[in-house]
Amino acid sequence: MPDRIVLQKCSSCRWIFKGTRLELDAHETTCIKNKLNRLCNNSQLCSKPESSKTANLENLENNEAVPSCQQNDDVDIIDCNTYKKISTAPHKNKIPVPLLNSTNITDEAIPPSAPQQQTANISSSYRMTTINNNSHVTSAAKVIDVRQRYARDDAHIKASLDMYEITIRHGGTQELFDKMIARFNQYIDKQLPPLYSFHKSRQALRESYGIQPNEYHVCKNGCMMFKDKNNALECDECHEPRYQDADSLTPKRTMVQLPLKEQLALFVNDDGVRKMLKHRANWVSSATVKKSIFDGAVYKELLNNNIFTEEMDIALALYVDDFEGFKRGKNTMSICHIVILNLPEDIRYEDANMIQIFVAPGPNKPKDLPSFLDPVLQELEELCKHGMVVETEGQKIPLKAHLLFVGGDVPGVAKVAGHIGHQSYKGCRFCTIKGVHQEGRMTFPPVFKSKTRHESISTNIGVSNEEQHSSNDSNSSNDSREKPVIRRIETFKQRNNEIGQSAASPFANLSTFHGATFFPIDIMHLMKGVGEQLWNMIKGVYGKDDCPLYLSNVEQKQIGSRIASSRHLTPSSFSGDCGDVSLQTGFYRAVDWIHFVLYFVPTTILEFYDDRETRKALIDISIIYQYAFSRHIIFLFTKKIYLIGFIKIDENGVSCLRHAVKSWTNWLSKQVKNRKLSAAVFTINEHYLTHLCKTIEQDGPLIYLAAFSMEREIGIIKKRIRSHRHPGMNAGNSLVDLAADDSAENDNDSDIDKTDEDLPKRKTEPKKAVVVSRNNNSAQIWGPFAVDTIEVLNCRKQLRHFWAWRKCTYNGVNIDPDEYIEIASRLYKDGVTYGGIERESLLRLHIWVDIDKSRKKSSVKPEQRQYFGEVKYFFKHGFVVDEHEGKCEKLLALVELCTLVKGHGPWPYKTDGGSKTYVVIEEESIVGVAGRAKGKDTREYIYWSKKTPHSKKDIVIDYNLEFIPH
């Protein structure tokens, strides 16, 4: 059976051929040799071939004959099926534009007398490239010329593409777009060049993108993808025929993939992007705090092994996941998503800075997912071993790329890891625990045994010699299972049914592969499952009689009502948006379940339990969530215990997380042993909690390993899928369009060299804003505005105290009560809007106060304390603090502070009966916005986002406002 038939453009004669890759390679080699011979001998172009019936050459736009290859003794002449003309730019004055050149042969050695192709400011497809011998990139590196891109010179082309990009980004239909364009063209009445239609705009956008997707044959049922050299006639899984009939080479279904190398080359083409890519090389790791993936033991070991040697070497993360194309009807697709880890965390997960390789068309989940990943895996191996050279304007950039980990949901990662899956007895891909089939399902209860010394299970990259699972000698039973250990690297390289390895992992041969933690736990999917399971325990799914977590239907409705009434008190900066949990669990997203456990379980729900152990268990699970989603985790080698409220906290964040997981697991085991909970509670999600600490130690904070960015891209693609007949093809085309749109967005948003005056204004910035500094990043007060006197606004006393604190004396601080000030309801600062609506009105403040309460004193003892209060209004005010420095102007706010009460959990609460006082604070004292969760009576629990949970360096809360002057 012949090799797979593909469509590919010959880089010499610049025509698209249909044939096997071997035939195309032979044809291209012959064309190159003949072209060089013709250039050197100044010979004429060869004539059009006439022998083959399948050859159907078409003329170029200028009706010239197409250059063809002459027969060569050492290379057989190919027999291509069809020849197709290259798609030209839609504008008649534009010329055919070559796609990104991926050859390492160039034309710097071509004599000046050689005929030149008519390309405007675009060099020929063949260029001689010399790689520096001192470069870490080998001579086998692929050379990609990113200069040969379609330029949007005409204004009407730019306008057409801008409108098209807006349409596809917001899910607009083709019909809507064409109607808008037709109406606009009718309006301009030929006074300007007409705008393009939907298809012409898409064609122009793809040509400006310059990357041609590769087409592959796939099983009709979506089981597998046929590889380049796979001559199989049917699917290996379902035995569905590959082609439509035995005599035809037309496949039943195809899919497209965007090559990784070309996408990376296009990404590094911008100078500003290259500066940001050096974030990895410039990162200074801390020995005590893990704040990045580059603080993990894996990356540090890779540095020691000289894997990353140059500042432009790129670290990558790959994600895979399945998703349904439609809400109704079954059509399961799979996505391959790549994140560039070199970028700073604040821009790393923006849509334009991420890469999508393919969307498997379905209609079923892939049974052989590694077959779909084979092309990108080959590219990763080449990038890791040989690297590539990106040729931009004026320089050649050698770089390598290395894959650090593969993430996704549990079933998807199990497929690429070669693991049998979580429903088998060896259902954990991390360790060797043996499952127990009970109550109709596979469970993974912890193994309680005495601590013994195991043989070293360390991997080659930074894994410690032993992994201690949670243990409790008092809970030891007749469990005959062996204590599990972390799997070695070698166990992923070959099939071994005894440990659940059904096949060798296709990633195991990468030089950056580091064993179990190469497939880290995705906390987005994991914590969603744990949150759902916790609510099911409260509902009584795992037992009602004597179950310490079970609540009656009436109590469940009370919880749901309080959570629903707290919805308008949740700041928009928080991802979760929880509704009535007793009625709307089917509408809860992953971020909603995470928000539920983080902020409602230790507050609203905790109030319904009186048992001390049950309360502690709920606090433990919330602490697990806090550390799982923390961006900064303290990592110490000494144990330091201190108190926060009523909770004992270990200053070592990893130890605190390990203790919380151990306590939660032991509590569940105790309830199961006493028959108060069903044994089915020990799902694979509960077991994976025991591996969180190891993942943090090796890979860094879990939040940077999560698949939130992939889920967002899935949502964008799903909005674009409208074809119910061919949804897979629709998804593939949408993927290419979105990639071209993201590339165009990067081109348009390259503002590295622009001044503040040249930068575009914020999209939400109002017409009028009150500022102190003209710096583009300074805080601003936004309307609606009002003007009144200080006396009427009732802030004279508080304003006098504010300036007296700055002047260190009340002498000479006189505030005119008849002075008019302009007040406003909103403050914009660091990308966050404060005030304006109730959900944004509760501020978290760090205020400097005098903590020395002695009456007889000549000096103050300033120190910061943490407060919470509702903002009343913002305003700008000035005062002469120092006569030599002149008038000092500040953006201020009048805030109503409230007293707080320590709760049984980690979050304080306020009541209507608490005392309140007004203060004037400057905008620098605002550190964030806080949310509120309704409790019993008039309680409102206050919660906020923490970078480092339970840090000893947290600013102390002044619960009773004892340092605030009344």
Short mmCIF file of N, CA, C and O in Angstrom, two decimals, residues 469-533:
data_model
loop_
_atom_site.label_atom_id
_atom_site.label_comp_id
_atom_site.label_asym_id
_atom_site.label_seq_id
_atom_site.Cartn_x
_atom_site.Cartn_y
_atom_site.Cartn_z
N HIS A 469 3.52 8.21 52.57
CA HIS A 469 2.10 8.47 52.53
C HIS A 469 1.59 8.65 53.95
O HIS A 469 2.27 8.33 54.93
N SER A 470 0.39 9.19 54.06
CA SER A 470 -0.18 9.40 55.38
C SER A 470 -0.33 8.07 56.08
O SER A 470 -0.76 7.08 55.50
N SER A 471 0.08 8.04 57.35
CA SER A 471 0.04 6.79 58.10
C SER A 471 -0.42 7.07 59.51
O SER A 471 -0.23 8.14 60.06
N ASN A 472 -1.00 6.07 60.11
CA ASN A 472 -1.49 6.18 61.47
C ASN A 472 -1.46 4.78 62.07
O ASN A 472 -2.25 3.92 61.69
N ASP A 473 -0.52 4.57 62.98
CA ASP A 473 -0.34 3.23 63.51
C ASP A 473 -1.58 2.73 64.24
O ASP A 473 -1.86 1.53 64.27
N SER A 474 -2.34 3.64 64.83
CA SER A 474 -3.52 3.21 65.57
C SER A 474 -4.60 2.67 64.64
O SER A 474 -5.47 1.93 65.07
N ASN A 475 -4.52 3.03 63.34
CA ASN A 475 -5.52 2.56 62.39
C ASN A 475 -5.07 1.32 61.64
O ASN A 475 -5.70 0.92 60.68
N SER A 476 -3.95 0.71 62.03
CA SER A 476 -3.46 -0.47 61.35
C SER A 476 -4.47 -1.60 61.45
O SER A 476 -5.09 -1.82 62.47
N SER A 477 -4.69 -2.29 60.36
CA SER A 477 -5.68 -3.36 60.32
C SER A 477 -5.08 -4.55 59.60
O SER A 477 -3.88 -4.66 59.43
N ASN A 478 -5.93 -5.42 59.16
CA ASN A 478 -5.47 -6.62 58.47
C ASN A 478 -5.29 -6.38 56.98
O ASN A 478 -5.52 -7.28 56.18
N ASP A 479 -4.94 -5.17 56.61
CA ASP A 479 -4.73 -4.83 55.21
C ASP A 479 -3.46 -5.53 54.72
O ASP A 479 -2.36 -5.28 55.21
N SER A 480 -3.64 -6.41 53.75
CA SER A 480 -2.50 -7.19 53.25
C SER A 480 -1.77 -6.47 52.12
O SER A 480 -0.77 -7.00 51.60
N ARG A 481 -2.24 -5.31 51.73
CA ARG A 481 -1.58 -4.59 50.64
C ARG A 481 -0.24 -4.03 51.08
O ARG A 481 -0.07 -3.64 52.24
N GLU A 482 0.69 -3.98 50.13
CA GLU A 482 2.00 -3.42 50.42
C GLU A 482 1.91 -1.90 50.43
O GLU A 482 1.10 -1.30 49.73
N LYS A 483 2.77 -1.30 51.21
CA LYS A 483 2.79 0.17 51.27
C LYS A 483 3.28 0.70 49.93
O LYS A 483 4.32 0.28 49.42
N PRO A 484 2.54 1.62 49.33
CA PRO A 484 2.91 2.07 47.98
C PRO A 484 4.15 2.96 47.98
O PRO A 484 4.46 3.64 48.97
N VAL A 485 4.83 2.95 46.87
CA VAL A 485 6.01 3.80 46.66
C VAL A 485 5.85 4.51 45.32
O VAL A 485 5.11 4.06 44.43
N ILE A 486 6.55 5.61 45.17
CA ILE A 486 6.50 6.38 43.92
C ILE A 486 7.19 5.58 42.81
O ILE A 486 8.24 4.98 43.01
N ARG A 487 6.61 5.60 41.64
CA ARG A 487 7.14 4.83 40.51
C ARG A 487 8.44 5.42 39.99
O ARG A 487 8.63 6.65 40.00
N ARG A 488 9.32 4.55 39.52
CA ARG A 488 10.58 4.98 38.93
C ARG A 488 10.38 5.41 37.48
O ARG A 488 9.36 5.11 36.85
N ILE A 489 11.38 6.08 36.94
CA ILE A 489 11.33 6.51 35.54
C ILE A 489 11.23 5.31 34.61
O ILE A 489 10.48 5.33 33.64
N GLU A 490 11.98 4.26 34.91
CA GLU A 490 12.04 3.12 34.01
C GLU A 490 10.69 2.44 33.84
O GLU A 490 10.43 1.80 32.81
N THR A 491 9.81 2.56 34.81
CA THR A 491 8.52 1.87 34.73
C THR A 491 7.60 2.49 33.68
O THR A 491 6.60 1.86 33.32
N PHE A 492 7.92 3.70 33.19
CA PHE A 492 7.11 4.32 32.16
C PHE A 492 7.60 3.99 30.75
O PHE A 492 6.95 4.35 29.78
N LYS A 493 8.73 3.31 30.64
CA LYS A 493 9.35 3.07 29.34
C LYS A 493 9.01 1.72 28.74
O LYS A 493 9.43 1.42 27.62
N GLN A 494 8.28 0.90 29.46
CA GLN A 494 7.91 -0.41 28.93
C GLN A 494 6.61 -0.87 29.56
O GLN A 494 6.21 -0.39 30.63
N ARG A 495 5.98 -1.79 28.90
CA ARG A 495 4.70 -2.29 29.40
C ARG A 495 4.92 -3.17 30.61
O ARG A 495 5.82 -3.99 30.66
N ASN A 496 4.07 -2.98 31.62
CA ASN A 496 4.14 -3.76 32.84
C ASN A 496 2.76 -3.76 33.49
O ASN A 496 2.37 -2.81 34.15
N ASN A 497 2.03 -4.83 33.30
CA ASN A 497 0.66 -4.91 33.82
C ASN A 497 0.61 -4.96 35.33
O ASN A 497 -0.41 -4.63 35.94
N GLU A 498 1.71 -5.35 35.97
CA GLU A 498 1.71 -5.45 37.42
C GLU A 498 1.60 -4.09 38.10
O GLU A 498 1.14 -4.01 39.25
N ILE A 499 2.01 -3.06 37.42
CA ILE A 499 1.91 -1.71 38.00
C ILE A 499 0.94 -0.83 37.20
O ILE A 499 0.87 0.38 37.41
N GLY A 500 0.18 -1.44 36.28
CA GLY A 500 -0.82 -0.70 35.53
C GLY A 500 -0.30 0.04 34.31
O GLY A 500 -1.01 0.89 33.77
N GLN A 501 0.91 -0.29 33.86
CA GLN A 501 1.45 0.36 32.67
C GLN A 501 1.07 -0.48 31.45
O GLN A 501 1.68 -1.50 31.17
N SER A 502 0.05 -0.03 30.73
CA SER A 502 -0.46 -0.81 29.60
C SER A 502 0.40 -0.66 28.35
O SER A 502 0.34 -1.50 27.46
N ALA A 503 1.19 0.41 28.26
CA ALA A 503 2.08 0.63 27.12
C ALA A 503 3.14 1.63 27.53
O ALA A 503 2.99 2.37 28.52
N ALA A 504 4.23 1.65 26.79
CA ALA A 504 5.29 2.63 27.06
C ALA A 504 4.78 4.04 26.75
O ALA A 504 4.09 4.25 25.76
N SER A 505 5.10 4.98 27.60
CA SER A 505 4.68 6.35 27.37
C SER A 505 5.47 6.94 26.21
O SER A 505 6.69 6.79 26.14
N PRO A 506 4.79 7.59 25.26
CA PRO A 506 5.54 8.18 24.14
C PRO A 506 6.45 9.32 24.55
O PRO A 506 7.33 9.71 23.79
N PHE A 507 6.29 9.85 25.76
CA PHE A 507 7.14 10.94 26.24
C PHE A 507 8.33 10.45 27.05
O PHE A 507 9.15 11.27 27.46
N ALA A 508 8.41 9.15 27.29
CA ALA A 508 9.44 8.63 28.20
C ALA A 508 10.84 8.76 27.64
O ALA A 508 11.82 8.71 28.41
N ASN A 509 10.98 8.93 26.33
CA ASN A 509 12.31 9.01 25.73
C ASN A 509 12.84 10.44 25.63
O ASN A 509 13.96 10.65 25.17
N LEU A 510 12.04 11.42 26.05
CA LEU A 510 12.53 12.80 26.04
C LEU A 510 13.60 12.98 27.11
O LEU A 510 13.54 12.37 28.18
N SER A 511 14.56 13.83 26.83
CA SER A 511 15.65 14.04 27.79
C SER A 511 15.17 14.76 29.04
O SER A 511 15.83 14.70 30.08
N THR A 512 14.02 15.41 28.96
CA THR A 512 13.48 16.12 30.13
C THR A 512 12.48 15.28 30.91
O THR A 512 11.90 15.77 31.89
N PHE A 513 12.25 14.05 30.51
CA PHE A 513 11.28 13.21 31.22
C PHE A 513 11.79 12.90 32.62
O PHE A 513 12.94 12.50 32.81
N HIS A 514 10.92 13.08 33.62
CA HIS A 514 11.35 12.89 35.01
C HIS A 514 10.39 12.03 35.81
O HIS A 514 10.23 12.22 37.01
N GLY A 515 9.73 11.10 35.15
CA GLY A 515 8.94 10.12 35.88
C GLY A 515 7.54 10.57 36.18
O GLY A 515 6.88 11.25 35.38
N ALA A 516 7.05 10.20 37.35
CA ALA A 516 5.64 10.41 37.70
C ALA A 516 5.26 11.88 37.68
O ALA A 516 4.16 12.24 37.25
N THR A 517 6.14 12.76 38.14
CA THR A 517 5.80 14.18 38.19
C THR A 517 5.88 14.85 36.83
O THR A 517 5.59 16.05 36.72
N PHE A 518 6.26 14.12 35.78
CA PHE A 518 6.15 14.65 34.42
C PHE A 518 4.68 14.76 34.02
O PHE A 518 4.35 15.52 33.12
N PHE A 519 3.83 13.98 34.68
CA PHE A 519 2.38 14.04 34.49
C PHE A 519 1.76 14.53 35.79
O PHE A 519 1.17 13.76 36.54
N PRO A 520 1.90 15.82 36.10
CA PRO A 520 1.49 16.32 37.42
C PRO A 520 -0.02 16.30 37.58
O PRO A 520 -0.79 16.14 36.63
N ILE A 521 -0.43 16.48 38.82
CA ILE A 521 -1.86 16.51 39.13
C ILE A 521 -2.43 17.86 38.72
O ILE A 521 -1.90 18.91 39.07
N ASP A 522 -3.51 17.82 37.98
CA ASP A 522 -4.19 19.04 37.58
C ASP A 522 -5.23 19.39 38.64
O ASP A 522 -6.25 18.72 38.78
N ILE A 523 -4.96 20.47 39.38
CA ILE A 523 -5.83 20.79 40.51
C ILE A 523 -7.19 21.31 40.06
O ILE A 523 -8.15 21.27 40.84
N MET A 524 -7.30 21.77 38.83
CA MET A 524 -8.61 22.23 38.38
C MET A 524 -9.60 21.07 38.34
O MET A 524 -10.70 21.15 38.89
N HIS A 525 -9.22 19.98 37.68
CA HIS A 525 -10.09 18.81 37.60
C HIS A 525 -10.17 18.09 38.94
O HIS A 525 -11.24 17.62 39.35
N LEU A 526 -9.03 18.01 39.65
CA LEU A 526 -9.00 17.28 40.91
C LEU A 526 -9.88 17.94 41.95
O LEU A 526 -10.72 17.29 42.60
N MET A 527 -9.71 19.24 42.15
CA MET A 527 -10.45 19.93 43.20
C MET A 527 -11.93 20.08 42.85
O MET A 527 -12.76 20.18 43.75
N LYS A 528 -12.26 20.09 41.60
CA LYS A 528 -13.67 20.06 41.21
C LYS A 528 -14.31 18.76 41.69
O LYS A 528 -15.40 18.76 42.27
N GLY A 529 -13.61 17.64 41.47
CA GLY A 529 -14.15 16.35 41.91
C GLY A 529 -14.24 16.23 43.42
O GLY A 529 -15.23 15.70 43.95
N VAL A 530 -13.23 16.73 44.13
CA VAL A 530 -13.25 16.66 45.60
C VAL A 530 -14.36 17.54 46.16
O VAL A 530 -15.05 17.17 47.12
N GLY A 531 -14.58 18.72 45.56
CA GLY A 531 -15.65 19.60 46.02
C GLY A 531 -17.03 18.98 45.83
O GLY A 531 -17.90 19.05 46.71
N GLU A 532 -17.25 18.38 44.67
CA GLU A 532 -18.51 17.69 44.42
C GLU A 532 -18.73 16.56 45.41
O GLU A 532 -19.84 16.35 45.94
N GLN A 533 -17.67 15.81 45.68
CA GLN A 533 -17.78 14.69 46.60
C GLN A 533 -18.09 15.17 48.02
O GLN A 533 -18.88 14.54 48.74
#
